[in-house]
CSV table of C-alpha atoms and ligand atoms in Angstrom, one decimal:
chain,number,residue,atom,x,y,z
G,532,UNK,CA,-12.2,243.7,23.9
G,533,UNK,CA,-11.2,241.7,21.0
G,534,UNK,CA,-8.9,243.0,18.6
G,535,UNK,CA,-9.0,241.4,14.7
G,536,UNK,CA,-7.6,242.0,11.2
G,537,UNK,CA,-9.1,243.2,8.4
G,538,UNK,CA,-8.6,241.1,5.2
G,539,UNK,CA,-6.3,243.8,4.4
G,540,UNK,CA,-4.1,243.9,7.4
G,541,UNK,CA,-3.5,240.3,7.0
G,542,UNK,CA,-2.6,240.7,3.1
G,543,UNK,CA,-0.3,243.5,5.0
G,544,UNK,CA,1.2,240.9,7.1
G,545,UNK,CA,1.6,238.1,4.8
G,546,UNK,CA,3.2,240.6,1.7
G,547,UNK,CA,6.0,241.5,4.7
G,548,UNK,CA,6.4,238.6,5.8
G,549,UNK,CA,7.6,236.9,2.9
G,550,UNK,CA,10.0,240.7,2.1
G,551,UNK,CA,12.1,240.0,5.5
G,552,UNK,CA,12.2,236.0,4.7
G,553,UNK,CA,14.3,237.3,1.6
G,554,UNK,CA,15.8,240.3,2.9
G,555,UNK,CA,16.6,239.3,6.2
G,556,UNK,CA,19.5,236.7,5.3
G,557,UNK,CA,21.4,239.6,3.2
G,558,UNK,CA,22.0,242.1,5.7
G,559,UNK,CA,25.7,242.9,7.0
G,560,UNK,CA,26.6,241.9,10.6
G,561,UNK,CA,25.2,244.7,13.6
G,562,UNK,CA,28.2,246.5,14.2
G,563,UNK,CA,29.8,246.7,18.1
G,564,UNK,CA,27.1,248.8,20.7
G,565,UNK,CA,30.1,251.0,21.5
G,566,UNK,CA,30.9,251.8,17.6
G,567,UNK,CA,28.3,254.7,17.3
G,568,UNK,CA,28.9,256.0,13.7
G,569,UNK,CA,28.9,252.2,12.5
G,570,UNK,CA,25.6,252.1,14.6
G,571,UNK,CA,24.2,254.9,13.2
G,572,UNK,CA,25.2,254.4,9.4
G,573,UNK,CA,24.0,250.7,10.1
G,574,UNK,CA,20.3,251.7,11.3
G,575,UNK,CA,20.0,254.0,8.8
G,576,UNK,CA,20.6,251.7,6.2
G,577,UNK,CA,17.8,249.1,7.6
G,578,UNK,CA,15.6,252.5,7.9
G,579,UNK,CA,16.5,252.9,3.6
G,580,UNK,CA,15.5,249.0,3.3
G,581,UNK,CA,12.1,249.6,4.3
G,582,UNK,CA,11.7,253.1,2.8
G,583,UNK,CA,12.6,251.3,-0.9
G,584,UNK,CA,10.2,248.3,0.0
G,585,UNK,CA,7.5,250.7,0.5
G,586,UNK,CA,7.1,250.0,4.8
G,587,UNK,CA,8.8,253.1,6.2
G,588,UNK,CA,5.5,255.1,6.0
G,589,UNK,CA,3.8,252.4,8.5
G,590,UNK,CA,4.9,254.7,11.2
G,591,UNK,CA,2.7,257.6,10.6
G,592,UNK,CA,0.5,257.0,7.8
G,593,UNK,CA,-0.7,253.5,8.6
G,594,UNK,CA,-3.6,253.0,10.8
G,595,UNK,CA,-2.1,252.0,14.7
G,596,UNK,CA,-3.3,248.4,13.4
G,597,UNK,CA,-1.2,248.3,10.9
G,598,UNK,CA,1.9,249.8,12.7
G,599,UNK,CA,1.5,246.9,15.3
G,600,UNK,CA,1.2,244.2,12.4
G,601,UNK,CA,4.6,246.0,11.2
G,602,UNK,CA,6.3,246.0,14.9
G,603,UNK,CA,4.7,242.6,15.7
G,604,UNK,CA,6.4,240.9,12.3
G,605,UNK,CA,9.5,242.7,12.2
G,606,UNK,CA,10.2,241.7,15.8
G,607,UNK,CA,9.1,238.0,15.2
G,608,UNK,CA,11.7,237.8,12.3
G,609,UNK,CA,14.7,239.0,14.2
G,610,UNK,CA,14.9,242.3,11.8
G,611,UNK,CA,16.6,244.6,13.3
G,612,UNK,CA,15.3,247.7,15.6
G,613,UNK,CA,14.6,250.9,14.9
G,614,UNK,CA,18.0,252.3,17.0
G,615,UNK,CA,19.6,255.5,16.6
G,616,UNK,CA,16.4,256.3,15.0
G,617,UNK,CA,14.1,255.4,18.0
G,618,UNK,CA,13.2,259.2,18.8
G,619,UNK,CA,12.8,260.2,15.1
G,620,UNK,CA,10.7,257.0,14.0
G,621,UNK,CA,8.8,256.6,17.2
G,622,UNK,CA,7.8,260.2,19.4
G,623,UNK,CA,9.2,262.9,17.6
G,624,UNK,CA,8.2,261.7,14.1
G,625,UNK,CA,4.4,260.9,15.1
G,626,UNK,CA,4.4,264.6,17.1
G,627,UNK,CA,5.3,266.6,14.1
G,628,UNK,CA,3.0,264.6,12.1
G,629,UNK,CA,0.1,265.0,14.4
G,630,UNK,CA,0.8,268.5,15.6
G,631,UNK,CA,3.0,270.3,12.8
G,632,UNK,CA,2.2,272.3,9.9
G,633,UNK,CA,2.1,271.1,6.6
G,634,UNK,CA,5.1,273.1,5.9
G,635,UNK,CA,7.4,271.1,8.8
G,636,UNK,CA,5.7,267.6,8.5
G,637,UNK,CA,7.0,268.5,5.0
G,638,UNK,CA,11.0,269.5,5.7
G,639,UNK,CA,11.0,266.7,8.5
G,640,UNK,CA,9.0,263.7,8.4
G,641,UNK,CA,10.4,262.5,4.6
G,642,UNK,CA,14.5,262.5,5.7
G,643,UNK,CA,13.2,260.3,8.9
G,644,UNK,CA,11.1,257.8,6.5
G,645,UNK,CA,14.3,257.7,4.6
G,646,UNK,CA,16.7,256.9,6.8
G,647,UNK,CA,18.7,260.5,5.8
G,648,UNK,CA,18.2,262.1,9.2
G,649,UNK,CA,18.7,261.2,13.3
G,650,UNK,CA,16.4,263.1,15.6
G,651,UNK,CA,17.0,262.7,19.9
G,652,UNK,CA,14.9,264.3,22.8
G,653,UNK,CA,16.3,267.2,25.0
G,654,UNK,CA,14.0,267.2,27.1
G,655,UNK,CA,15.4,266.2,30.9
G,656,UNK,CA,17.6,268.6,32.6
G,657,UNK,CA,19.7,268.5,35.8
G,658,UNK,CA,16.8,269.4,38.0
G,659,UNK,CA,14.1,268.3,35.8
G,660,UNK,CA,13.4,265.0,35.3
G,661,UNK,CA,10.4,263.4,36.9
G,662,UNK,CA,9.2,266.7,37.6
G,663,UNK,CA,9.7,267.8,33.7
G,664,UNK,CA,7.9,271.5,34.7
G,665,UNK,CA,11.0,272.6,36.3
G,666,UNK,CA,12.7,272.8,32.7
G,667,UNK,CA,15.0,275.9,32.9
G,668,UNK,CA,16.7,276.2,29.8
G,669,UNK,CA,15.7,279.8,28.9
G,670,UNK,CA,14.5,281.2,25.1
G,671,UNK,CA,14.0,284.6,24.1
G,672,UNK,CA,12.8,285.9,20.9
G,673,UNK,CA,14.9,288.1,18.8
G,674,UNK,CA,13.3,288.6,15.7
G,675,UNK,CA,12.8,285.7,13.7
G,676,UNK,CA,14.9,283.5,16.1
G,677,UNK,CA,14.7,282.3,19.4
G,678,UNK,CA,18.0,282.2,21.4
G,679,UNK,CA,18.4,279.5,23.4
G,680,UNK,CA,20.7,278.9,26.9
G,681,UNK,CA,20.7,275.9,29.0
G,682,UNK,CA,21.5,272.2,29.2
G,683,UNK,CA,19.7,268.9,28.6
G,684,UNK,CA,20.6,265.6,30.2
G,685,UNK,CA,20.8,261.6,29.4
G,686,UNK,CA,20.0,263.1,26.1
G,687,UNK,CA,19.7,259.7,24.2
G,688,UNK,CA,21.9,259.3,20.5
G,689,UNK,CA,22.9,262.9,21.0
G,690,UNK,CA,26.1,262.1,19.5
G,691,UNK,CA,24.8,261.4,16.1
G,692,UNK,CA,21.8,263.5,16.3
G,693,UNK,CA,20.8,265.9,13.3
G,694,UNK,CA,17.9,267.4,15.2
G,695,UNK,CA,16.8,267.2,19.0
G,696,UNK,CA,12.9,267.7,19.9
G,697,UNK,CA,14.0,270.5,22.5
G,698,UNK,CA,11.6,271.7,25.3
G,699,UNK,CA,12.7,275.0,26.5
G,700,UNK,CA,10.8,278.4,29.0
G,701,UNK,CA,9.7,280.7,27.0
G,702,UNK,CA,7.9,282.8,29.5
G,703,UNK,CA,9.1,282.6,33.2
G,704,UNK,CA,6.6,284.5,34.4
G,705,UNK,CA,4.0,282.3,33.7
G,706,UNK,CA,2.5,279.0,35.5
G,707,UNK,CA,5.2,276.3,35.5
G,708,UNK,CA,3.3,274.3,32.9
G,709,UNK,CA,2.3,277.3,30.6
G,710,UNK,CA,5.5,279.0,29.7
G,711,UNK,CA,7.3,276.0,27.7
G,712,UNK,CA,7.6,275.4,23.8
G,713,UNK,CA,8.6,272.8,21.9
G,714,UNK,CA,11.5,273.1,19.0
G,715,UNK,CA,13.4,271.5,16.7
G,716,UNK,CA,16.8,272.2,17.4
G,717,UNK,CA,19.0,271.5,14.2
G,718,UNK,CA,22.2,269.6,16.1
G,719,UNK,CA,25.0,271.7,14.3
G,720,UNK,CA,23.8,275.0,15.1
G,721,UNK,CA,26.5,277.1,16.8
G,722,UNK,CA,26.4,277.1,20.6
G,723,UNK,CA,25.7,273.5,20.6
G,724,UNK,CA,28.1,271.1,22.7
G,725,UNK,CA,27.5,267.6,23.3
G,726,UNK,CA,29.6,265.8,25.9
G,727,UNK,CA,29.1,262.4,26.1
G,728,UNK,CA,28.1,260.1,29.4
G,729,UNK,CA,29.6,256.6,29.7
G,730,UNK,CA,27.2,253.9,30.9
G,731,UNK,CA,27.5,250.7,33.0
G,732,UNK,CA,27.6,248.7,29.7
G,733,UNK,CA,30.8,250.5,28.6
G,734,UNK,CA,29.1,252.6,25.4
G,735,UNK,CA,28.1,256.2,25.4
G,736,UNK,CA,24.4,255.9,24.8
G,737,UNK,CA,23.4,259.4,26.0
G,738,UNK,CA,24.9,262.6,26.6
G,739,UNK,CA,25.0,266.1,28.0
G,740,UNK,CA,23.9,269.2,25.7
G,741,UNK,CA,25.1,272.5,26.8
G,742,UNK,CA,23.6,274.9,24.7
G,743,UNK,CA,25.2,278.8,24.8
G,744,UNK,CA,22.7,281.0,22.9
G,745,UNK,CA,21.7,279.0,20.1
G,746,UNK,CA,19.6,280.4,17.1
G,747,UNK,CA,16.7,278.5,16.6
G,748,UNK,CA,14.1,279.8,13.5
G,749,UNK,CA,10.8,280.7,14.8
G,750,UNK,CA,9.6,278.5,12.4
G,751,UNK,CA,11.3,275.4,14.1
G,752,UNK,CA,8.2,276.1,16.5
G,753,UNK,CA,5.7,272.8,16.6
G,754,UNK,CA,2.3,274.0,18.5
G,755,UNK,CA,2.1,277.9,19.6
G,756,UNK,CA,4.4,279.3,22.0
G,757,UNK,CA,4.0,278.6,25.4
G,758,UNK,CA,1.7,275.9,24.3
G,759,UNK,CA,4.8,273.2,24.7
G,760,UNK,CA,3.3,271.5,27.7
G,761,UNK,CA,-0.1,270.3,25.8
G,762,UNK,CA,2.4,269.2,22.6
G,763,UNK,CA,4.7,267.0,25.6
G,764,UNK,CA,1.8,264.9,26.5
G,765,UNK,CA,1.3,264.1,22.4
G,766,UNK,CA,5.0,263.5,22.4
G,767,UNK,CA,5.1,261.3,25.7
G,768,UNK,CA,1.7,259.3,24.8
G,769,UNK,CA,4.0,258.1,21.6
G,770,UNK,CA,6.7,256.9,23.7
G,771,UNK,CA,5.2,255.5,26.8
G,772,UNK,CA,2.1,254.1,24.7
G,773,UNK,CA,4.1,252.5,21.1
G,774,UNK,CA,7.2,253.1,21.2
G,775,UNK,CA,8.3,249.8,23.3
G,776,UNK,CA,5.4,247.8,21.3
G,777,UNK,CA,7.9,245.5,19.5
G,778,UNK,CA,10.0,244.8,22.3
G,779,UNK,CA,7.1,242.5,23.9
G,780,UNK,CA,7.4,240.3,20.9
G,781,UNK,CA,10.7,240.3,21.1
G,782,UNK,CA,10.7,239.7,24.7
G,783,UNK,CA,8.8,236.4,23.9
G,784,UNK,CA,11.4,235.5,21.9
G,785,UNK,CA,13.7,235.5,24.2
G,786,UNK,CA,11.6,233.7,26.6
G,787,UNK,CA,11.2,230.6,24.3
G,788,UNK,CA,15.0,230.9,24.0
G,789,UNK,CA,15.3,230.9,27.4
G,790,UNK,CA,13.1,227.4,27.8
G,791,UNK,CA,15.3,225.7,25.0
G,792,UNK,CA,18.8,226.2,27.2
G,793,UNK,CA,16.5,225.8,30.1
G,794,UNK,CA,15.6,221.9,28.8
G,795,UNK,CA,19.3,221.7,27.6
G,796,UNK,CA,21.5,222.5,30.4
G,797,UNK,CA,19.4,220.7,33.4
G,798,UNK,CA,17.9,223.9,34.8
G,799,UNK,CA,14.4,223.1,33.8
G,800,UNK,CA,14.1,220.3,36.2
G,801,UNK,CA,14.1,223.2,39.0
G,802,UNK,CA,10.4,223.6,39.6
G,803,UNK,CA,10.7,227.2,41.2
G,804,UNK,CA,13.0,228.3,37.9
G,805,UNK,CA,9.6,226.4,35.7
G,806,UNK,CA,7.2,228.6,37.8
G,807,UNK,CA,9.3,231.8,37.1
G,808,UNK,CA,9.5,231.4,33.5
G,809,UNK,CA,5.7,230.1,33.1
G,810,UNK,CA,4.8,233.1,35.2
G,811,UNK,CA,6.7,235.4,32.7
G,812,UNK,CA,4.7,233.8,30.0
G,813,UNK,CA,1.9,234.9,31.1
G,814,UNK,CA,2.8,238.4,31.8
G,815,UNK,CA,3.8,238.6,28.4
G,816,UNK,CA,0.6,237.5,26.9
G,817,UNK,CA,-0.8,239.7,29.4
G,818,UNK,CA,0.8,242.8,28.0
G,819,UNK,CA,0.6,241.8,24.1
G,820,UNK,CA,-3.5,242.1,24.9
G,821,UNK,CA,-2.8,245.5,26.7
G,822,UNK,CA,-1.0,246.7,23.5
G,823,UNK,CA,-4.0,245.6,21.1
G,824,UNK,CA,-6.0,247.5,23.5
G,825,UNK,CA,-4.3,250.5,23.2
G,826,UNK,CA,-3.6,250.6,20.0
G,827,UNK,CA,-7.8,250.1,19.4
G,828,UNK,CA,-8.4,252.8,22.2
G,829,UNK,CA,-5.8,255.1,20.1
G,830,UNK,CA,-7.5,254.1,16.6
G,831,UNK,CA,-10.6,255.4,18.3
G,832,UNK,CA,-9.1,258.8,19.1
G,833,UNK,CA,-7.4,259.5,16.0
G,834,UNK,CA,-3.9,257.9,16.5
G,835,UNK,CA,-2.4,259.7,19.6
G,836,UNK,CA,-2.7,256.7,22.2
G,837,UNK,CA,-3.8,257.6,25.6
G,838,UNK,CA,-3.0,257.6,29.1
G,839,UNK,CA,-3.1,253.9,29.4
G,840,UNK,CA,0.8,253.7,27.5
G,841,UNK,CA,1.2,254.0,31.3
G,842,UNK,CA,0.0,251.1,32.4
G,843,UNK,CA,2.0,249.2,29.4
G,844,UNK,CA,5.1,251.1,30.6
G,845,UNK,CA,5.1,250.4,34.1
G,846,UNK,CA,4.6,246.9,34.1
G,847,UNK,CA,7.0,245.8,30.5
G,848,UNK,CA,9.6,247.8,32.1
G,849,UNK,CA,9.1,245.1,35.6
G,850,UNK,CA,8.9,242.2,33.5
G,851,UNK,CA,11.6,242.7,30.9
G,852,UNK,CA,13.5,243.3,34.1
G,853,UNK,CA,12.7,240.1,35.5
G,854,UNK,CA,13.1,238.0,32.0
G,855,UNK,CA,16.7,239.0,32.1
G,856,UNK,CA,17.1,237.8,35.7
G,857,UNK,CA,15.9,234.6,34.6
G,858,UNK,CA,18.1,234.6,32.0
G,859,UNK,CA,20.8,234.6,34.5
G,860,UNK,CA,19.6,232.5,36.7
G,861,UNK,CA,19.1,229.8,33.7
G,862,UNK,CA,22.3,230.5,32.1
G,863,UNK,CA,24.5,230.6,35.3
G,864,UNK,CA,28.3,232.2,34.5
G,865,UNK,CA,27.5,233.0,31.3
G,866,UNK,CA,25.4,235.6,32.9
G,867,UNK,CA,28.9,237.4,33.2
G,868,UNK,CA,30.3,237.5,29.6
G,869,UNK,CA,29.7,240.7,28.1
G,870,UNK,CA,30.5,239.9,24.7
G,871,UNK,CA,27.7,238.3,24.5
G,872,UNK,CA,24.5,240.4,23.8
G,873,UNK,CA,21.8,239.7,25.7
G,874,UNK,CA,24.0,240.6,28.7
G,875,UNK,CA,24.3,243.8,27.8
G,876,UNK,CA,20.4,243.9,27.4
G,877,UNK,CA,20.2,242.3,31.1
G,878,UNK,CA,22.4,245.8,31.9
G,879,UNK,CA,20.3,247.9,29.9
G,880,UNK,CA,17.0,246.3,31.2
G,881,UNK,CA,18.4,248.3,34.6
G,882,UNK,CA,17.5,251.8,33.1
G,883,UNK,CA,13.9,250.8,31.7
G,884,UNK,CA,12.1,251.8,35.0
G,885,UNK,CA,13.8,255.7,34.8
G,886,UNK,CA,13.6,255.9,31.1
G,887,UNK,CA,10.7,257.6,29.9
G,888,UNK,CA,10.0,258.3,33.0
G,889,UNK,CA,10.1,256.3,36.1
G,890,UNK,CA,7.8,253.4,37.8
G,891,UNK,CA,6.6,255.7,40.6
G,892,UNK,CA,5.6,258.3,38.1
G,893,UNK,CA,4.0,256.1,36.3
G,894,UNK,CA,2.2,254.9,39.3
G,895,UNK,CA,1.2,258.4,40.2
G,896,UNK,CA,0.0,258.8,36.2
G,897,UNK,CA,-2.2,255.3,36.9
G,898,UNK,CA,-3.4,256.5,40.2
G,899,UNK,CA,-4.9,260.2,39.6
G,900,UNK,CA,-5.7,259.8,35.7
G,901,UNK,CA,-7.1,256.5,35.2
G,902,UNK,CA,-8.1,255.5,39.0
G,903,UNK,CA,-9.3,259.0,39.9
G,904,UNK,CA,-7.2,258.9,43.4
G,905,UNK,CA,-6.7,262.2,45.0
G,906,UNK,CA,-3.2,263.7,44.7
G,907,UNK,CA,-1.1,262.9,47.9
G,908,UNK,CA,-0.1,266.5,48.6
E,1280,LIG,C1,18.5,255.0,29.4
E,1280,LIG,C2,17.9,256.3,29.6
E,1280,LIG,C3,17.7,257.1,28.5
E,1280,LIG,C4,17.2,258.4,28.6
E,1280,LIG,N1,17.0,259.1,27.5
E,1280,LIG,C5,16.6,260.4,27.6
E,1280,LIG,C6,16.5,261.2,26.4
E,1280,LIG,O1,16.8,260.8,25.3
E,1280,LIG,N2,16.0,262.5,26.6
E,1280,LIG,C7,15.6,263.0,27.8
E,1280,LIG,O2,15.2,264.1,27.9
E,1280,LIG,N3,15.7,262.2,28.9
E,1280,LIG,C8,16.2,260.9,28.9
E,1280,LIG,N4,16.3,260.1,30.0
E,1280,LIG,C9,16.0,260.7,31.3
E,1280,LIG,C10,14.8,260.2,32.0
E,1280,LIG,O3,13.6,260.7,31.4
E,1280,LIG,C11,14.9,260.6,33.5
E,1280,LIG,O4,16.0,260.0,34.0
E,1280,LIG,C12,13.6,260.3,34.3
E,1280,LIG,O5,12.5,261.0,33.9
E,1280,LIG,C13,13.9,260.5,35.8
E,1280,LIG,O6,14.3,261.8,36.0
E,1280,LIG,P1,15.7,261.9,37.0
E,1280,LIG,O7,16.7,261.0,36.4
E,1280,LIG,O8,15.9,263.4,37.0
E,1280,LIG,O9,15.3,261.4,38.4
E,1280,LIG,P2,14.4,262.2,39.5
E,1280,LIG,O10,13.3,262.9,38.9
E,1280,LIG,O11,15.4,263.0,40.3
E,1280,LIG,O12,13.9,261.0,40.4
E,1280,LIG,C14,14.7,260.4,41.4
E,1280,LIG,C15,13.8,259.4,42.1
E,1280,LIG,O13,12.7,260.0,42.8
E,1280,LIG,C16,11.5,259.5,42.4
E,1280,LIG,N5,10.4,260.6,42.3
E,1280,LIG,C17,10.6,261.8,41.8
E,1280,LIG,N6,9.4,262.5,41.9
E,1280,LIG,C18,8.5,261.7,42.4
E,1280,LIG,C19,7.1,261.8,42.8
E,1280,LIG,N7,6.5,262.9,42.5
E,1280,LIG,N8,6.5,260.7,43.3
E,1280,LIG,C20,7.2,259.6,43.6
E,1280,LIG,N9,8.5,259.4,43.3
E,1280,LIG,C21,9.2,260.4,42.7
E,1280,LIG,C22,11.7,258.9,41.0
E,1280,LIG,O14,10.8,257.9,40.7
E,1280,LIG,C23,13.1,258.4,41.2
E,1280,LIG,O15,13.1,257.1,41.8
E,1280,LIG,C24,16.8,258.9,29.9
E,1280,LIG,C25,17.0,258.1,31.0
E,1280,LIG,C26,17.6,256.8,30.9
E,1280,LIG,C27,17.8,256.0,32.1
């Protein structure tokens, strides 16, 4: 499969180009990863950039090509990440937009696009994680509200969540998978308690949401009740299949980085250290080409990528893994100075074969929907 641009896409590409040559230099220092409201105020701000340059709509509007010129160029620059808004801008966004009504891509899509409004993703609980099915947290109708009891887990940018893309069992009767809906929980609705969890690299990037009969509007409803399960799989092809896109090129980045102190400090006269870091080379390149041909697969299909975001996820999360152990392997004691920042994304590199669901599920995913293995039991 080749992939190639359209005379448009590559006007696209240089017209943003030259927008974060300027822009880039005038932005305010990224506030400490511990100093959420800072965080939050300073993503949104980078999210209002874009919307008054005229790039925020590349997330849903755009073809996929264009979205990955977008996440290819912005990475390559050094612009900053999408952040707090990660769930709003890059699953919960493109759900609503390909499975809302034109009445709630209406109320939610614009605040995202303008950097107004912080979405997160309830959707693991204490005993459902990998096995997502076992959700338990309970909603009833009463009238034109559902009420809601449970609690959600590693809930991601809780804290400074407006709305949470809540999966909750609407009928308990029926098969596991049949009897969940999808919701959009507003954040300050009464009931709701957010309790934050600490992490290894000292900041409170998820939490836990107890939630103690919570009105939520009927109308908050994305798909038809009990139809939640079907709407998941749009929302998980989003975050398995693009929502980590930019992070190869960044990746790459950091490899060339990596080659520079390499050359300067000695380390790159170690042949086994060369081998490692020309082996990651080529995994990246490797998984750049998956990504085009993902993104082509999901132009085909209408936008929702497919179930080969699963093969992307399960190998980036290995490799990012393993670029970070080179890192500290190249860099030596530096490796244990947490002020600086790509320790802190060595730490967090830890959680990227659980988040979004972890390497063996994955592997499972690979093995009975693309290889056609027979479940093991
Ligand atoms: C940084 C981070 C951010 C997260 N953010 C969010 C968020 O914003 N919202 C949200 O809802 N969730 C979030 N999660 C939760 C994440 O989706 C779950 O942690 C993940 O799905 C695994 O579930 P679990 O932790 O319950 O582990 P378990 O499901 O209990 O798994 C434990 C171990 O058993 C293995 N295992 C389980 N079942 C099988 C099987 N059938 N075959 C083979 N092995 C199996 C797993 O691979 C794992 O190694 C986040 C997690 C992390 C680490």
């Amino acid at each position: 499969m080749e992939l190639s641009y359209s005379p448009q896409e590559e006007e696209f590409r240089a017209r943003l180009r030259e927008w974060l040559a300027k822009v880039l230099p005038t932005l305010p220092p990224k506030p400490s990863p511990g100093d959420w409201p800072a965080r939050r105020a300073y993503d949104l701000g980078w999210q209002r950039m874009l919307y008054d340059a005229g790039y925020a709509d590349v997330h849903w509007d755009a073809s996929p090509t264009t979205r990955l010129i977008f996440l290819e160029e912005t990475e390559r620059a050094g612009a900053p990440y999408v952040g707090a808004n990660f769930v709003g801008l890059l699953h919960a966004g493109p759900t609503i937009a390909a499975e809302g009504t034109p009445a709630q891509r209406a109320r939610w899509l614009p605040p995202v696009l303008r950097g107004e409004e912080v979405w997160c993703q309830g959707f693991s609980e204490p005993g459902a994680g990998s096995d997502l099915a076992a959700l338990r947290t309970r909603a009833w109708r009463d009238g034109d509200d559902y009420v809601v009891t449970g609690s959600k887990i590693w809930t991601s940018h809780a804290e400074v969540a407006d709305w949470c893309e809540l999966l909750v069992r609407t009928d308990p009767q029926a098969p596991r998978h049949r009897g969940i809906t999808w919701l959009a929980l507003p954040m300050d609705a009464d009931g709701v308690t957010v309790r934050p969890l600490g992490t290894l690299a000292g900041s409170a990037e998820f939490a836990e949401v107890f939630l103690d009969e919570v009105r939520v509007p009927a109308a908050n409803r994305v798909g038809a009740e009990n139809d939640g399960w079907r709407v998941t799989m749009v929302t998980l092809s989003f975050e398995r299949g693009t929502a980590f896109v930019g992070e190869v090129v960044a990746c790459r980045r950091v490899l060339t980085e990596l080659a520079s102190a390499a050359r300067e400090n000695g380390r790159w006269d170690d042949p086994v250290l060369r081998r490692r870091l020309g082996r990651l080379e080529a995994e990246f390149r490797a998984l750049w080409r998956l990504t085009q041909w993902n993104v082509s697969e999901a132009e085909a299909s209408g936008g929702v990528p497919g179930v080969g975001g699963s093969v992307f996820k399960l190998r980036y999360s290995h490799a990012r893994q393993d670029l970070y152990d080179t890192a500290a392997d190249v860099l030596g004691p530096a490796a244990l100075d947490l002020d600086q920042s790509w320790v802190l994304d060595r730490l967090s590199s830890l959680s990227y074969t659980i988040a979004a669901g972890t390497s063996q599920i994955q592997r499972n995913i690979v093995a009975e929907r693309i290889l056609g293995l027979p479940k093991g039991r």
